[in-house]
Coordinates of C-alpha atoms and ligand atoms in Angstrom, one line a residue:
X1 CA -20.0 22.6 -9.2
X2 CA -22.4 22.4 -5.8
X3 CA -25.2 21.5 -8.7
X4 CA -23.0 18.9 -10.0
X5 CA -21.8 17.0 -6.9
X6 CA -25.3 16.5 -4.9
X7 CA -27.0 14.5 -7.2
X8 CA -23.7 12.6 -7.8
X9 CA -23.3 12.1 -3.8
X10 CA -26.7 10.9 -4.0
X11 CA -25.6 8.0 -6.8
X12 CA -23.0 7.2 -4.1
X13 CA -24.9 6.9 -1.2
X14 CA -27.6 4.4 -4.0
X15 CA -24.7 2.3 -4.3
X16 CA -22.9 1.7 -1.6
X17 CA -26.9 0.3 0.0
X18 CA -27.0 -1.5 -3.0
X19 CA -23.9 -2.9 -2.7
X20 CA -24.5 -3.5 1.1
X21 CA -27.6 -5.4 0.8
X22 CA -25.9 -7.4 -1.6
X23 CA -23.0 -8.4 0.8
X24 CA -26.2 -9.4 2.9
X25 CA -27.7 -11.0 0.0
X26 CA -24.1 -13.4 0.2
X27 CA -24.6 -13.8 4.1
X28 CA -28.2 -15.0 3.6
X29 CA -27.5 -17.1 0.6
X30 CA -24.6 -18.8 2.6
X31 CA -27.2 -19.5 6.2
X32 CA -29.7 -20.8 3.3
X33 CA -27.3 -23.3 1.7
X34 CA -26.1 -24.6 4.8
X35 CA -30.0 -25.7 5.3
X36 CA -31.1 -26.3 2.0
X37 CA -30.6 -28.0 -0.7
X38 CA -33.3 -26.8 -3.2
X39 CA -31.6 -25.1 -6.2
X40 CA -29.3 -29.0 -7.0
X41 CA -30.9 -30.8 -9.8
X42 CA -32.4 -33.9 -8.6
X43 CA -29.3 -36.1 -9.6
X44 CA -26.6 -33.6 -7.8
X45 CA -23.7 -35.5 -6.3
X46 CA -21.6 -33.5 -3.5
X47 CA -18.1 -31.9 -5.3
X48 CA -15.7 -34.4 -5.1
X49 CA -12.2 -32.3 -4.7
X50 CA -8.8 -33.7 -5.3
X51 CA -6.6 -30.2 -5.8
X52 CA -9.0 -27.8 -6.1
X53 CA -8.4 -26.9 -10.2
X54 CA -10.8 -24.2 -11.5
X55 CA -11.5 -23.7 -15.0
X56 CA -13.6 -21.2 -16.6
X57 CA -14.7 -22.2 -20.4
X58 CA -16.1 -19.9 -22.3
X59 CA -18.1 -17.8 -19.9
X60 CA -20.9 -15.5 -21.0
X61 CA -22.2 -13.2 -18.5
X62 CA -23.8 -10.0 -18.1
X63 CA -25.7 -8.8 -15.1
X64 CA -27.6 -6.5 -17.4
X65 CA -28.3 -7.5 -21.0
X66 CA -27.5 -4.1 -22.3
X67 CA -24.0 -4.6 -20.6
X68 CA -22.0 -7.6 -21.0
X69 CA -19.4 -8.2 -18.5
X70 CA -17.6 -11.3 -19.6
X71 CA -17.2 -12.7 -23.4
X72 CA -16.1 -15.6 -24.1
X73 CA -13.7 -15.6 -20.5
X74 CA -11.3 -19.0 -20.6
X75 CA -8.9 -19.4 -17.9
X76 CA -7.5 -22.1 -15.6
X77 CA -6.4 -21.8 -12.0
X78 CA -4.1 -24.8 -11.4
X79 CA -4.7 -27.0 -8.2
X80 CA -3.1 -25.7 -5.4
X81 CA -1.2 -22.5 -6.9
X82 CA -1.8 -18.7 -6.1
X83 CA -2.9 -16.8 -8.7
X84 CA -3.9 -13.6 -9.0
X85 CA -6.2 -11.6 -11.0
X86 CA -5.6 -8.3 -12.1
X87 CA -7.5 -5.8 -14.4
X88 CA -9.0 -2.4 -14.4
X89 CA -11.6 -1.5 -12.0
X90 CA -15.1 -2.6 -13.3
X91 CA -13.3 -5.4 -15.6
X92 CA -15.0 -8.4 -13.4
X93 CA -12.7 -9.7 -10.9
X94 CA -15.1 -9.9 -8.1
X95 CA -17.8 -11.0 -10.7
X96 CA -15.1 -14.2 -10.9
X97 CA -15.7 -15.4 -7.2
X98 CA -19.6 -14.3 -7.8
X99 CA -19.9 -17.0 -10.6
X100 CA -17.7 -19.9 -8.8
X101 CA -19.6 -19.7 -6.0
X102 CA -23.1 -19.5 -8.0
X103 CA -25.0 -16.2 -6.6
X104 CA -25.1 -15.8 -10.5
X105 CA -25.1 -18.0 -13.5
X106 CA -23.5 -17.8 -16.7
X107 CA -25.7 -17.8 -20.1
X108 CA -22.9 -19.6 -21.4
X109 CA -19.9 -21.8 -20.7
X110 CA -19.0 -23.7 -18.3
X111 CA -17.0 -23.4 -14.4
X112 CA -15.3 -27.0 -13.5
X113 CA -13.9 -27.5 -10.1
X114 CA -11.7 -31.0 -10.7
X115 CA -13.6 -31.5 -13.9
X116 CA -17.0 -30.9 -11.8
X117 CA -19.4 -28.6 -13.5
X118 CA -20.7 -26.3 -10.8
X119 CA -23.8 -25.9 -11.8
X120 CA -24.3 -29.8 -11.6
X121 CA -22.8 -30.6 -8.0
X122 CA -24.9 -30.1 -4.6
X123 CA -24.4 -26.0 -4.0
X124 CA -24.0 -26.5 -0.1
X125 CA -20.9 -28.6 -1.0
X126 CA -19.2 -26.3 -3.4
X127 CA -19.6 -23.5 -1.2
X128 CA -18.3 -25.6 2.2
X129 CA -15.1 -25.8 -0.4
X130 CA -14.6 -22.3 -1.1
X131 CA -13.5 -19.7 1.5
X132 CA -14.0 -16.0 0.2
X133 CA -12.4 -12.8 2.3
X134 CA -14.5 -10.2 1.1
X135 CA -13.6 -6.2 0.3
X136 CA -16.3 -5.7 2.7
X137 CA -16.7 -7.5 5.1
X138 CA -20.5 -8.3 6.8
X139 CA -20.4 -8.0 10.3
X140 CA -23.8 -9.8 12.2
X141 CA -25.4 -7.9 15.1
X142 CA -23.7 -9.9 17.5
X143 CA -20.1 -10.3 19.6
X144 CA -16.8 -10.6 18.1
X145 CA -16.7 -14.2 19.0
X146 CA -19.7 -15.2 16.8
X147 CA -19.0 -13.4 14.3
X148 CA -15.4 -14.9 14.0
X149 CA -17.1 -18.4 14.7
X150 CA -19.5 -18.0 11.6
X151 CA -16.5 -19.0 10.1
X152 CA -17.2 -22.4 11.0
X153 CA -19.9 -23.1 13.9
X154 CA -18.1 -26.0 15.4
X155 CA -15.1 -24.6 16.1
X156 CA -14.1 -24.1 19.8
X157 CA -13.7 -21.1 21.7
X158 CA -9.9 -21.5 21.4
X159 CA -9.8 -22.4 17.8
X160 CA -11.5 -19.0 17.2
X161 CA -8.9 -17.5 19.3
X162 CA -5.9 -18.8 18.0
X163 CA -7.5 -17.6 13.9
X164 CA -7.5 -14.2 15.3
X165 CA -3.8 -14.5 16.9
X166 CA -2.8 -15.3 13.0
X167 CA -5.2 -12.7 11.8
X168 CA -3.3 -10.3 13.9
X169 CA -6.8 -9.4 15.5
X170 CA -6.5 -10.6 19.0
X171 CA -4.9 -7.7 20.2
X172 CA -7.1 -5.3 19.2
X173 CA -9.8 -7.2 20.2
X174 CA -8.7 -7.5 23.8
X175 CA -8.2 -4.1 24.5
X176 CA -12.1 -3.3 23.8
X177 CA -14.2 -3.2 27.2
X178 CA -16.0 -6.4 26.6
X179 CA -13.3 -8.8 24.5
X180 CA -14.5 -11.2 22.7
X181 CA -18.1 -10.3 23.8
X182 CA -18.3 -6.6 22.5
X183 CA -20.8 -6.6 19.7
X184 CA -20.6 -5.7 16.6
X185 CA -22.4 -5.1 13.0
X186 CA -24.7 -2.2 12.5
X187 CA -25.8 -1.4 15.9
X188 CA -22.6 -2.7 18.0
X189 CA -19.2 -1.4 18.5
X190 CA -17.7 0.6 15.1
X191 CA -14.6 -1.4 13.2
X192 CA -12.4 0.0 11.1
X193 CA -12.2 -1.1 7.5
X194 CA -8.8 -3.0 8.1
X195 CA -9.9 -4.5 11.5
X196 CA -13.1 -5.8 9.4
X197 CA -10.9 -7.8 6.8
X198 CA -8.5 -8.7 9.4
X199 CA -11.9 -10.8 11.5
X200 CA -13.2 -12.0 7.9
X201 CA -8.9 -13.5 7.7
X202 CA -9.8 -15.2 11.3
X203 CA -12.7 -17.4 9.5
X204 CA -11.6 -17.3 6.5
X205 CA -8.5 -19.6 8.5
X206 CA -11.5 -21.3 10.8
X207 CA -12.7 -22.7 7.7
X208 CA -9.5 -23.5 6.6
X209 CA -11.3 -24.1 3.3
X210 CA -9.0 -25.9 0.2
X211 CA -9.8 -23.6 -2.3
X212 CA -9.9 -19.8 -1.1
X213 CA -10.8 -16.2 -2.7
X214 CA -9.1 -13.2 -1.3
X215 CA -10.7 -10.2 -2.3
X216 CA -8.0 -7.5 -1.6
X217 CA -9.5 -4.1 0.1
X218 CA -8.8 -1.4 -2.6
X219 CA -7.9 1.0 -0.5
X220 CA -5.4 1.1 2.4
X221 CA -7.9 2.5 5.0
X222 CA -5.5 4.5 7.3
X223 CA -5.0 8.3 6.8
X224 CA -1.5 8.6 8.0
X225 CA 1.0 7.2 5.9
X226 CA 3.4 5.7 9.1
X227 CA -0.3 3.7 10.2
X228 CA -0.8 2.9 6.1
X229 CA 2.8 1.3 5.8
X230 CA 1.8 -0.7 8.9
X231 CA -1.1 -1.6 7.8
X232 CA 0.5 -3.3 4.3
X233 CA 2.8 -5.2 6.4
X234 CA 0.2 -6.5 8.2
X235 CA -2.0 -7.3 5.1
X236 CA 1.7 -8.8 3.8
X237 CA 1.6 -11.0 7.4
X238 CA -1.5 -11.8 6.6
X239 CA -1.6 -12.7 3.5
X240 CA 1.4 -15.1 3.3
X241 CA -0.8 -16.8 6.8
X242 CA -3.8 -17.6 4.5
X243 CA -1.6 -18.9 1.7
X244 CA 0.8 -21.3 3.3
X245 CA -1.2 -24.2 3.1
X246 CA -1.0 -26.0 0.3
X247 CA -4.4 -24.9 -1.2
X248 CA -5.9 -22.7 -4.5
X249 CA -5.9 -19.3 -3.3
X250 CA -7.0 -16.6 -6.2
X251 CA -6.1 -13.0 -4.9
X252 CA -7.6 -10.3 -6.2
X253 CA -5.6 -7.7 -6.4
X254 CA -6.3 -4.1 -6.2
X255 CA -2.2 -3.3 -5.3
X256 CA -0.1 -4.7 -7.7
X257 CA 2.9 -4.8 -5.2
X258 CA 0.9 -7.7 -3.6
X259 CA 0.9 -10.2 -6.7
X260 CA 4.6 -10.3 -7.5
X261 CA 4.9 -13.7 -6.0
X262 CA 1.5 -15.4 -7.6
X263 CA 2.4 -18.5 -9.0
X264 CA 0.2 -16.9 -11.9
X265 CA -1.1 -13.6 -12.8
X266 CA -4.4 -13.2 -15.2
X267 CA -5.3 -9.9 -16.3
X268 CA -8.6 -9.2 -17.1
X269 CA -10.0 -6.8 -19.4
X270 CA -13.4 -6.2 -21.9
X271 CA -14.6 -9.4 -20.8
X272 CA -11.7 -11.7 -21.3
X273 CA -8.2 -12.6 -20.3
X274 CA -5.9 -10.2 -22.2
X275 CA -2.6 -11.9 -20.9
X276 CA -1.5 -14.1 -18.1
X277 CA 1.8 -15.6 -16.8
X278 CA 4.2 -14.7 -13.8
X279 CA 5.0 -11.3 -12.9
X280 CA 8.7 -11.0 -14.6
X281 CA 6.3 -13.0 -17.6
X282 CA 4.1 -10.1 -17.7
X283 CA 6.7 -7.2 -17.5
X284 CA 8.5 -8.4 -20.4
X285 CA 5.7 -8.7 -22.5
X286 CA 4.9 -4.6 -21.9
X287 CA 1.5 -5.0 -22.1
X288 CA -1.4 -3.9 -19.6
X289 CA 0.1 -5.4 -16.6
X290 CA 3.2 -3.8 -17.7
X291 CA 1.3 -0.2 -18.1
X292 CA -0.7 -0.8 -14.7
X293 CA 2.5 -1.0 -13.1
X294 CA 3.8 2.1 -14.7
X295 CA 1.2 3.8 -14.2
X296 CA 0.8 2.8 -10.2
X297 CA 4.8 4.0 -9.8
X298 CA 3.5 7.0 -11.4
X299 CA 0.6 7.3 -8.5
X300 CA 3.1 6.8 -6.3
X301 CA 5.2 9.3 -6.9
X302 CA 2.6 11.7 -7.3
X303 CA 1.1 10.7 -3.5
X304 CA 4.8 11.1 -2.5
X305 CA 5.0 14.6 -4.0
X306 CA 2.1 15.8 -2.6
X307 CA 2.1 14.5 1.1
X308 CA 6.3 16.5 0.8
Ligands
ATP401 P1 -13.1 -3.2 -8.7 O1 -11.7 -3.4 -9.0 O2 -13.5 -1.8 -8.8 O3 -13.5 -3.8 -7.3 P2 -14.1 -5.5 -10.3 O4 -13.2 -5.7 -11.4 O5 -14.0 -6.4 -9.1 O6 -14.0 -4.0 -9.8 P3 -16.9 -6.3 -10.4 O7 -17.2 -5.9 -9.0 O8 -16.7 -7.7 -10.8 O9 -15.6 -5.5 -10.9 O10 -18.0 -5.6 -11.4 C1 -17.9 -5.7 -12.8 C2 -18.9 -4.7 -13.4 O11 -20.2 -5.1 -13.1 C3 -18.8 -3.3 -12.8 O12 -18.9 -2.4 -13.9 C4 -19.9 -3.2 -11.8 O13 -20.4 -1.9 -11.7 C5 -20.9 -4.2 -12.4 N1 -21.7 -4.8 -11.4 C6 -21.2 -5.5 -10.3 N2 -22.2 -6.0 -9.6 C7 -23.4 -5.7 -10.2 C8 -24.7 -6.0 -10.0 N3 -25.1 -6.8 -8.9 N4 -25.6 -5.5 -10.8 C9 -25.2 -4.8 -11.9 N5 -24.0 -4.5 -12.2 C10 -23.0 -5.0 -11.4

């Protein structure tokens, strides 16, 4: 067993860097576009938005050839509804935001914001559209305040502090010995996994951008179970925050309990959408989403059992 486990700790520790400098990889790309505007074909026009609609047609993607991710995916996210995407892990839900916001192109198909082929419209002006709250959030060497602000650099000290009032941050973040001016990231001050999202919420609602990507944390990150039912709430708080205004909003959605009120559900799996519609929709149909939610009571319970 000791044999077993160190090489596959070792895989673990691979790919949680790999994923790391990925997350990086976004941050960078995001500073770049904001100064450049080198990857737009010559005759790039900015996006021009009207409700923020988001159609995927026909997508072919693999990040690997050996291993295709999506085949043939179709799906469109109405303007202005909440829709979330569902699936098995691995199915290609974050690869979804990934491909809207271009860090990778499809080999085939096409992604239409308002009728807008992505890959045709200046990048600096799709991504100034789309707001993302990552899993993982990337914290910069630097104090809270900036790292709330990258959100949107303009913004005034008091905007940043009334996004982390609604981000249910503030609090915390007053109590630490230097506010708003203890730093953060690798070498700073540690954050917990749920403070983290709860700062990338603040720019996420800096930005206030009209089309935005919530990519739910899989895990509820504290141990006890009183903080962990707290912490849902909060996420719960949170979440109906970001989605009040009248903008898209695609949740991904590690915990089902979270997407019962989407205006739409798609589930994702092998590459393609395997059903969609609104939750009571999908539990008649008894399909996957009805046999993910079956199976999640079943977790439940089984959590439940063993913490009596
Ligand atoms: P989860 O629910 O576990 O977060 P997901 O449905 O969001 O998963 P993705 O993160 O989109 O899945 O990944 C889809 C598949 O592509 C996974 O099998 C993943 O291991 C693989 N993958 C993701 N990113 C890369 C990458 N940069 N290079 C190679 N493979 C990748």
């Amino acid at each position: 067993v000791f044999q077993l486990s160190m090489p596959l700790n070792f895989l673990g520790t691979i790919y949680r860097e790999v994923r790391q400098s990925l997350l990086d990889m976004e941050v960078l790309f995001n500073l770049q576009s904001e100064h450049t505007s080198a990857k737009d074909p010559p005759d790039a026009k900015p996006l021009a938005l009207s409700g923020g609609e988001i159609s995927f047609e026909n997508i072919e993607f693999a990040y690997h050839p050996s291993r295709p991710i999506f085949h043939d995916l179709s799906f469109t996210i109405p303007a202005g509804k909440k829709v979330a995407i569902v699936g098995p892990s691995g199915c290609g839900k974050s690869t979804v935001f990934r491909l809207l916001y271009r860090f990778y192109e499809p080999s085939a198909g096409r992604i239409l914001v308002d009728g807008q082929d992505v890959s045709k419209v200046q990048l600096a002006s799709l991504r100034s559209a789309v707001g993302v709250v990552p899993q993982d959030t990337p914290l910069f060497h630097a104090d809270i305040l900036h790292n709330v602000r990258y959100g949107r650099l303009d913004a005034s000290d008091e905007e940043v502090f009334a996004a982390t009032k609604k981000a249910h941050v503030h609090e915390t973040i007053i109590k630490l010995p230097d506010r708003y001016a203890t730093p953060v990231g690798e070498r700073g001050l540690m954050v917990s996994g749920g403070e983290k999202q709860r700062l990338a919420v603040a720019r996420a609602l800096l930005k206030d951008p009209p089309i935005l990507f919530f990519d739910e944390a899989a895990r509820i990150y504290s141990t006890s179970s009183l903080d962990a039912q707290t912490e849902s709430e909060l996420m719960k708080n949170i979440n109906a925050t970001l989605l009040d205004r009248a903008r898209t909003s695609i949740f991904i959605a590690h915990r089902l309990r979270t997407v019962v009120e989407a205006d739409l559900i798609i589930v994702l799996k092998d590459g393609a959408v395997i059903e969609q519609g609104t939750h009571e929709e999908l539990m008649l149909r008894r399909g996957l989403y009805y046999s993910m939610w079956q199976e999640q009571a079943a977790d439940a319970e089984y959590s439940q059992a063993i913490v009596e």
